[in-house]
Coordinates of C-alpha atoms in Angstrom, one line a residue:
Chain A
M1248 CA 46.0 81.4 71.5
L1249 CA 49.2 81.0 69.5
F1250 CA 47.1 80.4 66.4
R1251 CA 45.5 83.8 66.9
Y1252 CA 48.8 85.5 66.7
K1253 CA 49.8 83.4 63.7
I1254 CA 46.6 83.9 61.8
A1255 CA 46.7 87.7 62.6
L1256 CA 50.3 87.9 61.3
L1257 CA 49.6 86.0 58.2
N1258 CA 46.5 88.1 57.5
V1259 CA 48.6 91.2 57.8
L1260 CA 51.1 89.8 55.2
R1261 CA 48.3 88.4 53.1
N1262 CA 46.7 91.6 51.8
R1263 CA 49.8 93.7 51.3
R1264 CA 48.2 96.7 49.6
R1265 CA 45.8 97.1 52.5
S1266 CA 48.5 96.6 55.1
V1267 CA 50.8 99.1 53.3
L1268 CA 48.0 101.6 53.4
T1269 CA 47.4 101.1 57.1
L1270 CA 51.2 101.2 57.8
L1271 CA 51.5 104.4 55.8
A1272 CA 48.8 106.0 57.9
I1273 CA 50.5 105.0 61.1
Q1274 CA 54.0 106.0 59.8
V1275 CA 52.8 109.4 58.6
G1276 CA 51.3 110.0 62.1
V1277 CA 54.4 108.8 63.9
I1278 CA 56.9 110.7 61.7
S1279 CA 54.9 113.9 62.1
L1280 CA 54.9 113.5 65.9
V1281 CA 58.6 112.6 66.0
L1282 CA 59.5 115.6 63.9
F1283 CA 57.3 118.0 65.6
G1284 CA 58.1 116.7 69.1
G1285 CA 61.8 116.9 68.3
F1286 CA 61.4 120.4 66.9
V1287 CA 59.5 121.6 70.0
A1288 CA 62.2 120.0 72.2
S1289 CA 64.9 121.7 70.3
M1290 CA 63.1 125.1 70.5
S1291 CA 62.6 124.7 74.2
D1292 CA 66.2 123.5 74.7
G1293 CA 67.6 126.3 72.6
M1294 CA 65.6 128.9 74.4
R1295 CA 66.5 127.5 77.9
E1296 CA 70.2 127.4 77.1
N1297 CA 70.1 130.8 75.5
M1298 CA 68.5 132.3 78.6
I1299 CA 71.0 130.4 80.9
R1300 CA 74.0 131.4 78.8
S1301 CA 73.1 134.9 78.1
E1302 CA 71.7 136.2 81.4
L1303 CA 70.5 133.8 84.0
G1304 CA 73.2 131.2 84.6
H1305 CA 72.0 128.0 86.1
L1306 CA 71.5 129.4 89.5
Q1307 CA 71.9 132.7 91.3
I1308 CA 72.8 133.4 95.0
Y1309 CA 71.5 136.4 96.9
K1310 CA 71.4 137.6 100.4
K1311 CA 68.3 136.3 102.1
G1312 CA 65.4 138.6 101.5
F1313 CA 66.9 140.3 98.5
N1314 CA 64.2 139.2 96.1
Q1315 CA 61.5 140.3 98.5
Y1316 CA 62.9 143.5 100.0
G1317 CA 66.0 144.3 97.9
H1318 CA 64.1 146.9 95.9
I1319 CA 63.0 148.8 99.0
E1320 CA 66.3 148.8 100.9
P1321 CA 69.0 147.8 98.4
E1322 CA 71.9 148.6 100.6
K1323 CA 70.7 146.1 103.2
Y1324 CA 70.5 143.2 100.9
L1325 CA 73.8 143.4 99.0
L1326 CA 76.5 140.8 99.4
S1327 CA 79.8 142.2 100.8
Q1328 CA 83.3 141.5 99.5
S1329 CA 83.8 139.0 102.4
D1330 CA 80.6 137.3 101.5
L1331 CA 81.7 137.1 97.9
T1332 CA 85.0 135.5 98.8
Q1333 CA 83.5 133.0 101.2
I1334 CA 80.6 132.0 98.8
T1335 CA 83.0 131.8 95.8
H1336 CA 85.2 129.5 97.8
I1337 CA 82.3 127.2 98.7
V1338 CA 80.7 127.2 95.2
E1339 CA 83.9 126.5 93.4
A1340 CA 84.5 123.4 95.5
I1341 CA 81.3 121.8 94.2
T1342 CA 81.7 119.3 91.4
G1343 CA 80.1 120.4 88.1
V1344 CA 80.4 124.1 88.7
E1345 CA 82.0 125.9 85.7
L1346 CA 82.2 129.4 87.1
I1347 CA 80.8 131.9 89.5
T1348 CA 80.6 135.6 88.8
P1349 CA 79.3 138.6 90.6
R1350 CA 76.8 141.1 89.3
L1351 CA 75.5 144.4 90.6
D1352 CA 72.1 145.4 89.3
F1353 CA 71.0 149.0 88.7
S1354 CA 68.5 150.9 86.8
G1355 CA 68.4 154.4 85.6
L1356 CA 68.5 156.7 82.5
L1357 CA 71.0 156.7 79.7
T1358 CA 71.3 159.9 77.8
N1359 CA 73.2 161.1 74.7
G1360 CA 72.4 164.8 75.4
N1361 CA 69.3 164.8 73.2
Q1362 CA 67.5 161.7 74.3
S1363 CA 67.2 159.7 77.5
I1364 CA 66.1 156.1 77.7
A1365 CA 65.3 154.1 80.8
I1366 CA 67.7 151.2 81.2
V1367 CA 68.5 148.2 83.3
G1368 CA 72.1 147.5 83.9
N1369 CA 74.6 145.1 85.3
G1370 CA 78.0 145.7 86.7
I1371 CA 79.9 142.6 85.6
N1372 CA 83.3 140.9 85.7
P1373 CA 83.9 140.9 81.9
D1374 CA 86.3 137.9 81.9
K1375 CA 84.0 135.6 83.7
E1376 CA 80.9 137.0 82.0
A1377 CA 82.4 136.3 78.6
L1378 CA 82.4 132.6 79.5
L1379 CA 79.0 132.7 81.1
S1380 CA 77.3 134.7 78.4
S1381 CA 78.4 132.6 75.5
A1382 CA 74.9 133.0 73.9
I1383 CA 75.3 136.8 73.7
T1384 CA 76.8 138.0 70.4
I1385 CA 78.7 141.2 69.8
T1386 CA 76.9 142.9 66.9
Q1387 CA 79.1 146.0 66.8
G1388 CA 82.4 147.1 68.3
E1389 CA 84.1 144.7 70.6
D1390 CA 83.6 142.9 74.0
L1391 CA 84.0 144.7 77.3
F1392 CA 87.4 144.1 79.0
P1393 CA 88.4 144.8 82.7
Q1394 CA 90.7 147.6 81.6
D1395 CA 87.8 149.4 80.0
S1396 CA 87.2 151.2 83.3
D1397 CA 84.4 153.4 81.8
G1398 CA 83.4 151.1 78.9
A1399 CA 79.9 149.8 78.3
L1400 CA 78.1 147.3 76.2
L1401 CA 74.7 148.3 75.0
G1402 CA 71.8 146.1 73.9
Q1403 CA 71.4 146.4 70.1
G1404 CA 67.9 148.0 70.5
L1405 CA 69.3 150.5 73.0
F1406 CA 72.3 151.2 70.8
N1407 CA 70.0 151.9 67.8
A1408 CA 67.5 153.9 69.8
L1409 CA 70.2 156.3 71.0
N1410 CA 71.6 156.5 67.5
T1411 CA 75.0 156.1 69.0
K1412 CA 78.3 154.8 67.7
V1413 CA 81.1 152.7 69.1
G1414 CA 83.5 155.2 71.0
D1415 CA 80.7 157.7 71.8
Y1416 CA 80.4 158.9 75.4
L1417 CA 77.0 158.8 77.0
T1418 CA 75.8 159.7 80.5
L1419 CA 74.4 157.1 82.8
L1420 CA 72.2 158.4 85.6
S1421 CA 71.1 156.2 88.5
S1422 CA 70.2 156.2 92.1
T1423 CA 72.7 155.1 94.7
T1424 CA 72.0 152.3 97.2
D1425 CA 71.2 155.0 99.8
G1426 CA 68.7 156.8 97.5
A1427 CA 70.9 159.7 96.2
V1428 CA 71.2 160.4 92.5
N1429 CA 74.5 159.9 90.8
A1430 CA 75.8 160.0 87.2
V1431 CA 78.9 158.6 85.4
D1432 CA 80.1 158.9 81.9
I1433 CA 80.4 155.7 79.9
K1434 CA 82.1 155.0 76.7
V1435 CA 80.3 152.7 74.2
V1436 CA 82.6 149.8 73.3
G1437 CA 80.0 147.6 71.6
A1438 CA 76.5 146.5 71.0
I1439 CA 75.2 143.1 72.0
N1440 CA 72.4 140.8 71.1
T1441 CA 71.0 138.6 73.8
G1442 CA 68.4 137.0 71.6
V1443 CA 65.5 138.6 73.5
R1444 CA 64.4 141.9 71.9
D1445 CA 62.9 143.4 75.1
V1446 CA 66.2 142.8 76.9
D1447 CA 68.2 144.3 74.0
N1448 CA 66.1 147.4 74.1
R1449 CA 67.1 148.2 77.7
L1450 CA 70.3 146.4 78.7
I1451 CA 73.6 148.0 79.5
R1452 CA 76.7 146.2 80.9
I1453 CA 79.6 147.9 82.5
N1454 CA 82.6 146.9 84.6
L1455 CA 81.7 146.0 88.2
P1456 CA 83.9 148.7 89.8
H1457 CA 82.3 151.2 87.6
A1458 CA 78.8 150.1 88.6
Q1459 CA 79.9 150.2 92.3
D1460 CA 81.2 153.8 91.8
L1461 CA 77.8 154.7 90.3
Q1462 CA 76.0 153.1 93.2
F1463 CA 78.4 154.2 96.0
T1464 CA 78.8 150.7 97.2
D1465 CA 81.4 147.9 97.3
G1466 CA 78.7 145.2 97.5
I1467 CA 77.1 143.1 94.7
S1468 CA 73.5 142.1 94.1
R1469 CA 74.0 138.5 93.3
L1470 CA 76.4 135.7 92.3
V1471 CA 75.6 133.9 89.0
V1472 CA 76.7 130.3 88.8
L1473 CA 77.2 128.4 85.6
L1474 CA 77.3 124.6 85.7
S1475 CA 78.6 122.1 83.2
E1476 CA 75.2 120.3 82.9
T1477 CA 71.8 122.0 83.2
D1478 CA 70.4 118.7 84.5
N1479 CA 72.6 119.0 87.6
T1480 CA 71.0 122.3 88.7
Q1481 CA 68.7 120.9 91.4
V1482 CA 71.5 118.6 92.8
V1483 CA 73.9 121.5 93.1
I1484 CA 71.2 123.8 94.7
K1485 CA 70.5 121.0 97.3
Q1486 CA 74.2 120.7 98.1
L1487 CA 74.7 124.5 98.4
N1488 CA 71.6 124.9 100.6
E1489 CA 72.9 122.2 102.9
I1490 CA 76.3 123.9 103.1
F1491 CA 74.8 127.4 103.6
E1492 CA 72.7 126.1 106.4
K1493 CA 75.6 124.3 108.0
E1494 CA 77.7 127.5 107.8
K1495 CA 74.8 129.6 108.9
L1496 CA 75.0 131.9 105.9
P1497 CA 71.8 133.9 105.4
L1498 CA 71.6 133.3 101.7
E1499 CA 69.0 132.2 99.2
I1500 CA 69.3 130.5 95.9
K1501 CA 67.1 130.7 92.8
S1502 CA 67.4 128.3 89.9
W1503 CA 67.2 129.4 86.3
S1504 CA 63.8 127.8 86.1
Q1505 CA 62.5 130.0 88.9
L1506 CA 63.8 133.1 87.1
A1507 CA 62.6 132.2 83.6
D1508 CA 58.9 132.9 83.6
Y1509 CA 59.0 133.8 79.9
Y1510 CA 60.6 130.5 79.1
H1511 CA 57.9 128.5 81.0
E1512 CA 55.1 130.5 79.3
V1513 CA 56.6 129.8 75.8
V1514 CA 57.2 126.1 76.6
K1515 CA 53.6 125.8 77.8
L1516 CA 52.4 127.4 74.6
F1517 CA 54.6 125.0 72.6
E1518 CA 53.2 122.1 74.5
G1519 CA 49.7 123.3 73.9
V1520 CA 50.3 123.6 70.2
F1521 CA 52.0 120.2 70.1
G1522 CA 49.2 118.6 71.9
F1523 CA 46.6 120.1 69.6
I1524 CA 48.6 119.0 66.5
K1525 CA 49.0 115.6 68.1
V1526 CA 45.3 115.1 68.5
I1527 CA 44.6 116.2 64.8
V1528 CA 47.4 113.9 63.4
L1529 CA 46.3 111.0 65.5
F1530 CA 42.6 111.5 64.6
I1531 CA 43.4 111.5 60.9
A1532 CA 45.6 108.4 61.3
A1533 CA 42.9 106.7 63.4
L1534 CA 40.3 107.4 60.7
S1535 CA 42.5 106.0 58.0
I1536 CA 43.3 102.8 60.1
A1537 CA 39.6 102.3 60.9
N1538 CA 38.7 102.6 57.3
T1539 CA 41.3 100.0 56.1
M1540 CA 40.4 97.7 59.0
M1541 CA 36.7 98.0 58.0
M1542 CA 37.7 97.0 54.5
A1543 CA 39.5 94.0 55.9
V1544 CA 36.4 93.0 57.8
M1545 CA 34.2 93.3 54.7
E1546 CA 36.7 91.3 52.6
R1547 CA 36.9 88.5 55.1
T1548 CA 33.3 88.3 56.1
P1549 CA 32.8 84.7 54.9
E1550 CA 36.1 83.7 56.7
I1551 CA 34.8 85.3 59.9
G1552 CA 31.6 83.2 59.5
S1553 CA 33.7 80.0 59.1
I1554 CA 35.8 80.7 62.1
R1555 CA 32.7 81.4 64.2
A1556 CA 31.1 78.2 62.9
L1557 CA 34.2 76.3 64.1
G1558 CA 33.5 77.6 67.6
A1559 CA 35.4 80.9 67.8
T1560 CA 33.7 83.3 70.3
R1561 CA 32.9 86.9 69.5
Y1562 CA 35.8 87.8 71.8
E1563 CA 38.1 85.6 69.8
I1564 CA 37.1 87.4 66.6
M1565 CA 37.6 90.8 68.2
M1566 CA 41.0 89.8 69.5
L1567 CA 42.0 88.4 66.1
F1568 CA 41.4 91.8 64.5
L1569 CA 42.9 93.7 67.4
T1570 CA 46.0 91.5 67.2
E1571 CA 46.3 92.4 63.5
A1572 CA 46.0 96.1 64.4
F1573 CA 48.6 95.6 67.1
Y1574 CA 51.0 94.1 64.6
L1575 CA 50.3 96.9 62.1
G1576 CA 50.8 99.4 65.0
I1577 CA 54.2 97.9 65.9
F1578 CA 55.5 97.7 62.3
G1579 CA 54.1 101.2 61.5
S1580 CA 55.4 102.8 64.6
V1581 CA 58.9 101.2 64.3
L1582 CA 59.2 102.2 60.7
G1583 CA 57.7 105.6 61.5
V1584 CA 60.3 106.2 64.3
L1585 CA 63.2 105.0 62.0
F1586 CA 62.1 107.3 59.1
G1587 CA 61.4 110.1 61.7
I1588 CA 65.0 109.8 62.9
L1589 CA 66.4 109.9 59.4
L1590 CA 64.2 112.9 58.4
A1591 CA 65.1 114.7 61.7
N1592 CA 68.8 114.3 61.0
G1593 CA 68.4 115.3 57.4
I1594 CA 66.5 118.5 58.3
T1595 CA 69.0 119.3 61.1
L1596 CA 71.9 118.8 58.7
A1597 CA 70.2 120.9 56.0
E1598 CA 70.2 123.9 58.4
F1599 CA 67.1 125.5 57.0
I1600 CA 66.8 129.0 58.6
M1601 CA 63.7 129.7 60.6
P1602 CA 62.1 133.2 60.5
T1603 CA 62.9 135.3 63.6
P1604 CA 60.4 134.3 66.3
P1605 CA 58.2 136.9 68.0
G1606 CA 60.1 138.6 70.9
S1607 CA 63.4 137.3 69.6
S1608 CA 66.1 139.2 67.9
Q1609 CA 67.8 136.2 66.2
S1610 CA 67.0 133.8 63.4
Y1611 CA 68.3 130.3 63.8
P1612 CA 68.5 127.1 61.8
I1613 CA 65.8 124.4 62.3
R1614 CA 67.2 121.7 64.6
I1615 CA 65.2 118.6 65.4
F1616 CA 66.1 116.7 68.5
I1617 CA 66.0 112.9 68.6
E1618 CA 64.7 112.5 72.1
W1619 CA 64.2 109.0 73.4
P1620 CA 61.1 109.9 75.5
V1621 CA 59.5 111.4 72.4
L1622 CA 60.4 108.4 70.3
W1623 CA 59.1 105.7 72.6
Q1624 CA 56.1 107.7 73.7
T1625 CA 55.2 108.3 70.0
A1626 CA 55.8 104.6 69.1
I1627 CA 53.5 103.5 71.9
T1628 CA 50.9 106.1 70.9
G1629 CA 51.1 104.8 67.3
I1630 CA 50.4 101.2 68.5
F1631 CA 47.7 102.4 70.9
V1632 CA 46.0 104.5 68.1
A1633 CA 46.1 101.5 65.7
V1634 CA 44.5 99.2 68.3
I1635 CA 41.9 101.8 69.4
A1636 CA 41.0 102.7 65.8
S1637 CA 40.4 99.0 65.1
I1638 CA 38.0 98.4 68.0
Y1639 CA 34.9 99.4 66.0
P1640 CA 35.8 97.3 62.9
A1641 CA 36.7 94.4 65.2
F1642 CA 33.5 94.8 67.1
K1643 CA 31.5 94.8 63.9
A1644 CA 33.3 91.6 62.8
S1645 CA 32.5 89.9 66.1
R1646 CA 28.8 90.8 65.7
L1647 CA 28.3 89.4 62.2
L1648 CA 25.6 86.7 62.1
I1649 CA 27.4 83.5 61.3
N1650 CA 25.0 82.2 58.7
Q1651 CA 24.7 85.6 56.9
A1652 CA 28.5 86.0 57.0
M1653 CA 29.0 82.6 55.4
R1654 CA 26.4 83.3 52.8
S1655 CA 28.3 86.5 51.7
A1656 CA 31.0 84.5 50.0
Chain B
M348 CA 20.7 58.2 72.2
E349 CA 19.3 61.4 70.9
V350 CA 22.0 63.9 69.7
V351 CA 19.5 66.4 68.1
K352 CA 16.1 67.1 69.4
L353 CA 13.9 69.8 67.8
N354 CA 10.6 70.5 69.4
N355 CA 8.1 72.4 67.3
I356 CA 10.6 74.9 65.9
S357 CA 9.7 77.7 63.5
R358 CA 11.9 80.3 61.9
F359 CA 10.5 83.6 60.5
F360 CA 12.4 86.2 58.6
S361 CA 11.2 89.7 58.0
L362 CA 11.4 90.8 54.4
G363 CA 10.3 94.4 54.1
N364 CA 6.8 94.5 55.5
S365 CA 6.1 90.8 54.9
Q366 CA 7.2 87.8 56.9
V367 CA 8.8 84.7 55.4
N368 CA 8.3 81.4 57.2
A369 CA 11.5 79.5 56.5
L370 CA 10.5 76.7 58.9
K371 CA 7.1 75.9 60.4
N372 CA 6.5 73.8 63.4
V373 CA 9.3 71.3 62.8
N374 CA 9.8 68.4 65.1
L375 CA 12.8 66.2 64.7
S376 CA 14.8 63.8 66.7
V377 CA 18.2 62.4 65.4
N378 CA 19.9 59.5 67.1
K379 CA 23.6 58.8 67.4
G380 CA 25.1 57.1 64.4
E381 CA 22.4 58.2 61.9
F382 CA 23.4 59.1 58.3
L383 CA 20.5 61.6 57.8
V384 CA 19.9 63.5 54.6
L385 CA 17.7 66.6 54.3
K386 CA 16.4 66.9 50.8
G387 CA 14.2 69.4 49.2
S388 CA 14.1 72.1 46.6
S389 CA 15.9 75.4 47.0
G390 CA 14.1 77.5 49.6
S391 CA 12.6 74.5 51.3
G392 CA 14.4 75.3 54.6
K393 CA 17.2 72.7 54.5
S394 CA 20.0 75.2 55.2
T395 CA 17.9 77.1 57.8
L396 CA 17.4 73.8 59.6
L397 CA 21.1 72.9 59.5
N398 CA 22.0 76.4 60.8
I399 CA 19.6 76.0 63.7
I400 CA 21.0 72.5 64.5
G401 CA 24.5 73.9 64.2
A402 CA 23.8 76.7 66.7
M403 CA 24.5 79.3 64.0
D404 CA 21.0 80.6 63.9
E405 CA 18.2 80.8 66.4
A406 CA 14.7 79.4 66.0
S407 CA 12.0 82.0 66.3
T408 CA 9.9 79.6 68.4
G409 CA 10.3 76.1 69.7
E410 CA 13.1 74.3 71.6
V411 CA 16.4 72.9 70.3
E412 CA 18.6 70.4 72.2
I413 CA 22.1 69.3 71.0
A414 CA 23.7 66.4 72.7
G415 CA 21.2 66.9 75.5
K416 CA 22.0 70.6 76.0
P417 CA 19.2 73.1 75.3
L418 CA 20.3 75.9 73.1
N419 CA 17.4 78.3 73.5
K420 CA 18.6 80.5 76.3
L421 CA 22.3 80.1 75.9
S422 CA 24.6 83.0 75.5
D423 CA 26.6 83.4 72.3
A424 CA 29.8 82.3 74.1
K425 CA 28.1 79.1 75.3
K426 CA 26.8 78.4 71.9
S427 CA 30.3 78.8 70.6
K428 CA 31.5 76.2 73.1
I429 CA 28.7 73.8 71.9
R430 CA 29.9 74.2 68.3
Q431 CA 33.5 73.7 69.4
K432 CA 32.8 70.4 71.3
H433 CA 29.7 68.8 69.8
I434 CA 29.3 69.9 66.2
G435 CA 31.6 69.5 63.1
F436 CA 30.8 71.4 59.9
I437 CA 31.5 70.6 56.3
F438 CA 30.6 73.3 53.8
Q439 CA 29.9 73.4 50.1
S440 CA 32.8 75.8 49.5
F441 CA 35.1 74.0 52.0
N442 CA 35.7 77.3 53.9
L443 CA 39.3 76.6 54.8
L444 CA 41.4 79.5 56.1
P445 CA 43.6 80.4 53.1
V446 CA 46.6 81.6 55.2
L447 CA 46.9 78.3 57.1
T448 CA 48.3 74.9 55.9
A449 CA 46.1 71.8 55.8
L450 CA 47.6 70.8 59.2
E451 CA 46.9 74.2 60.7
N452 CA 43.4 74.3 59.4
V453 CA 42.7 71.0 61.1
Q454 CA 44.4 72.1 64.2
Y455 CA 42.5 75.3 64.5
P456 CA 39.2 74.0 66.1
L457 CA 41.4 72.2 68.6
S458 CA 43.4 75.3 69.4
L459 CA 40.1 77.1 70.2
Q460 CA 39.5 74.5 72.9
G461 CA 43.1 75.0 74.1
D462 CA 44.1 71.4 73.2
K463 CA 47.8 71.0 73.7
N464 CA 47.9 67.8 71.6
S465 CA 46.3 69.4 68.6
K466 CA 49.2 68.7 66.2
N467 CA 49.2 65.0 66.7
K468 CA 45.4 64.8 66.6
A469 CA 45.3 66.9 63.4
I470 CA 48.0 64.7 61.7
K471 CA 46.0 61.6 62.6
A472 CA 42.7 63.1 61.3
L473 CA 44.5 64.1 58.0
A474 CA 45.9 60.6 57.7
Q475 CA 42.3 59.2 58.3
V476 CA 41.1 61.2 55.2
G477 CA 44.1 60.1 53.1
L478 CA 46.0 63.4 53.2
A479 CA 49.1 62.4 55.2
D480 CA 51.3 63.6 52.4
F481 CA 49.6 67.0 52.1
I482 CA 49.7 68.3 55.6
H483 CA 51.9 71.3 54.8
H484 CA 50.0 72.3 51.7
R485 CA 48.0 75.5 51.7
P486 CA 44.4 75.4 50.4
N487 CA 45.4 77.0 47.1
Q488 CA 47.9 74.1 46.6
L489 CA 45.1 71.5 46.9
S490 CA 42.4 70.2 44.6
G491 CA 38.7 70.6 45.4
G492 CA 38.5 67.0 46.6
Q493 CA 41.6 67.4 48.8
M494 CA 40.2 70.6 50.2
Q495 CA 37.0 68.9 51.1
R496 CA 39.0 66.1 52.7
V497 CA 40.8 68.7 54.8
A498 CA 37.4 70.1 55.8
I499 CA 36.2 66.6 56.8
A500 CA 39.4 66.1 58.9
R501 CA 38.7 69.5 60.5
A502 CA 35.1 68.5 61.2
L503 CA 36.0 65.2 62.8
V504 CA 39.2 66.1 64.7
T505 CA 37.3 67.4 67.7
Q506 CA 35.3 64.1 67.9
P507 CA 32.0 65.8 67.7
D508 CA 28.6 64.2 68.3
I509 CA 27.3 65.4 64.9
I510 CA 28.8 66.5 61.7
L511 CA 26.6 68.8 59.6
A512 CA 27.3 68.9 55.9
D513 CA 25.7 71.5 53.7
E514 CA 25.9 70.4 50.1
P515 CA 29.4 68.9 50.7
T516 CA 29.7 67.5 47.2
A517 CA 28.1 70.3 45.2
N518 CA 31.5 71.8 44.1
L519 CA 33.1 68.5 43.3
D520 CA 33.2 66.3 40.1
S521 CA 31.2 63.1 40.4
V522 CA 34.2 60.8 40.9
T523 CA 35.6 63.0 43.7
A524 CA 32.1 63.5 45.2
K525 CA 31.7 59.7 45.3
S526 CA 35.0 59.2 47.1
I527 CA 34.1 61.9 49.6
M528 CA 30.8 60.3 50.3
E529 CA 32.4 56.9 50.7
L530 CA 34.8 58.5 53.2
M531 CA 31.9 60.0 55.2
K532 CA 30.1 56.7 55.1
Q533 CA 33.2 55.0 56.5
L534 CA 33.3 57.6 59.3
N535 CA 29.6 57.1 59.9
Q536 CA 30.2 53.4 60.3
Q537 CA 32.7 54.3 63.1
G538 CA 29.8 55.9 65.0
I539 CA 29.8 59.6 63.9
T540 CA 26.4 61.1 63.2
F541 CA 26.0 62.9 59.9
I542 CA 23.3 65.3 58.8
F543 CA 23.4 66.4 55.2
A544 CA 21.6 68.9 53.1
T545 CA 21.9 67.8 49.5
H546 CA 20.4 67.1 46.1
H547 CA 23.1 64.6 45.2
E548 CA 21.5 61.2 44.2
F549 CA 24.5 59.2 45.4
V550 CA 24.2 60.7 48.8
L551 CA 20.5 59.8 49.0
T552 CA 21.3 56.2 48.2
Q553 CA 23.8 56.2 51.1
A554 CA 21.4 57.7 53.7
S555 CA 20.0 55.8 56.6
R556 CA 17.2 58.3 56.9
I557 CA 15.8 60.8 54.4
I558 CA 13.8 63.8 55.4
E559 CA 12.1 65.8 52.7
L560 CA 11.3 69.4 53.4
K561 CA 8.9 71.6 51.5
D562 CA 8.0 75.2 52.3
G563 CA 9.6 74.8 55.7
Q564 CA 7.8 71.7 56.8
I565 CA 8.8 68.1 57.0
M566 CA 6.8 66.3 54.2
H567 CA 8.4 62.8 54.5
D568 CA 10.6 61.2 57.1
K569 CA 11.8 57.9 55.7
Q570 CA 13.9 55.5 57.7
K571 CA 16.0 53.2 55.5
A572 CA 18.1 50.1 56.2
A573 CA 21.8 50.9 56.1
A574 CA 23.1 50.9 52.5

């Protein structure tokens, strides 16, 4: 048994050119998967954090039934000022919570006198929102402040579509919570970029009291909570649900994941593309490995005959070649992972700018994440492919007729 | 005691549309301790007969018994076990594994049997063939004669019932060939059965029995007094 491992290792070292060719095939496959896997992980991570830190927060708290019936009877499903105080007190006591901020949602029309555009808007607390929405960039003008009582931030697309300027006054028309129509004047203080073009084409942000005036209410639609770690989201939700239940508060919580359908669709698409590329890369690597292993079998045919003559079974011959493939798989995968890490860091440091993705309004530099699950899964896949690709050559070797194999010397 | 028993064996090969009869109705019985030589011109069937006795080829018809065990209906794995335990091989081209040292080459057949004392046995076998000082040499660091001695040590280390040698001296100079033959003769005197296929005159003079093959048939089977 030990001899098998020794012979296999010595055979790997014996024909260096062939082993290098096989190692290259494995390494190229592993490097490609490490880079592409890291790229997909960085894209997903970037998109997730962008959504959390521009709009969604890590979790949102609503009055129970808001998401189901809030659009029919909005006034019934708003959180009151006392709710706001009580919930804020509870949430801020939880470890890992960075901030909690209220929002009042509305929709309506924004007009410059010549043109009206349908909008979705948020009444916000600008101080807290500035911390929560760190992924939002001000493209023109300046940020919204609490003292800008009639100030408004417009999405870049909306800003362009209305052909407006910073300092212009526009009219915002919306229905109140009890169904009446109301209008307020807003002063454009700046344009913002959320990173999502569709959002930028319709978004308006105003101070919360201004939105409450527009809607004839002192309530809020939801509380948005930002955590220090995205991974803690479920833990915090569990804790809050337990507290809300204990305090008998009729509230419901949604995580960023439940609110980010677009994110899940894109991640699914990325994973599909990654899976497809993975299959192609591994198939090419497997073909190359099978080819070089077949060459090894042909080169060593007389030797295989001798080993069989000495009493080695077909199984022993198969295992001998599969052990060689296993060694090549390990060496190739480890080297591939190491080179993959180096290349990933190099590419990330080089900050190559990617073209703007569809649906996005921002370009960004390529980042490639070094993720341990991607690394070890890829390394194991490399070893697995090396062994699987060698099954046919090993089988052929085990089936050689002893006397014919020895005669081929 | 019979170590080899062939009962009416034939071996046919297909060559395109025609059939080549490598062996025809061969009957042979070899007793323990014989020093038997198969002689005959090229194509007479010597190697085919050795391959069949060595469980490396199958007879098309007839029955083969090695050390009392019938080979005919055995699986490949069981035939491998027969080769491991009952048969030693010495080849014309030595057929040592180039990546292993002399010691490891001799250990290898024992390792296939899972023998835990393989190192000591291999050292002893190498000492027996006069290579105690060369155990850590690889085949490419040994002369032809030394390589054949390693092959002999490898063949006898498992204490087989028979050692089959196919032209064992063909790749050696006459002096080395003579010393190798003397070594095998000594081993034979210790009770090991040898079956050779050879043209070498010196080997023929050492044989206790000479079988002449022609066109796949035994023409003469001559028993000699030990030389």
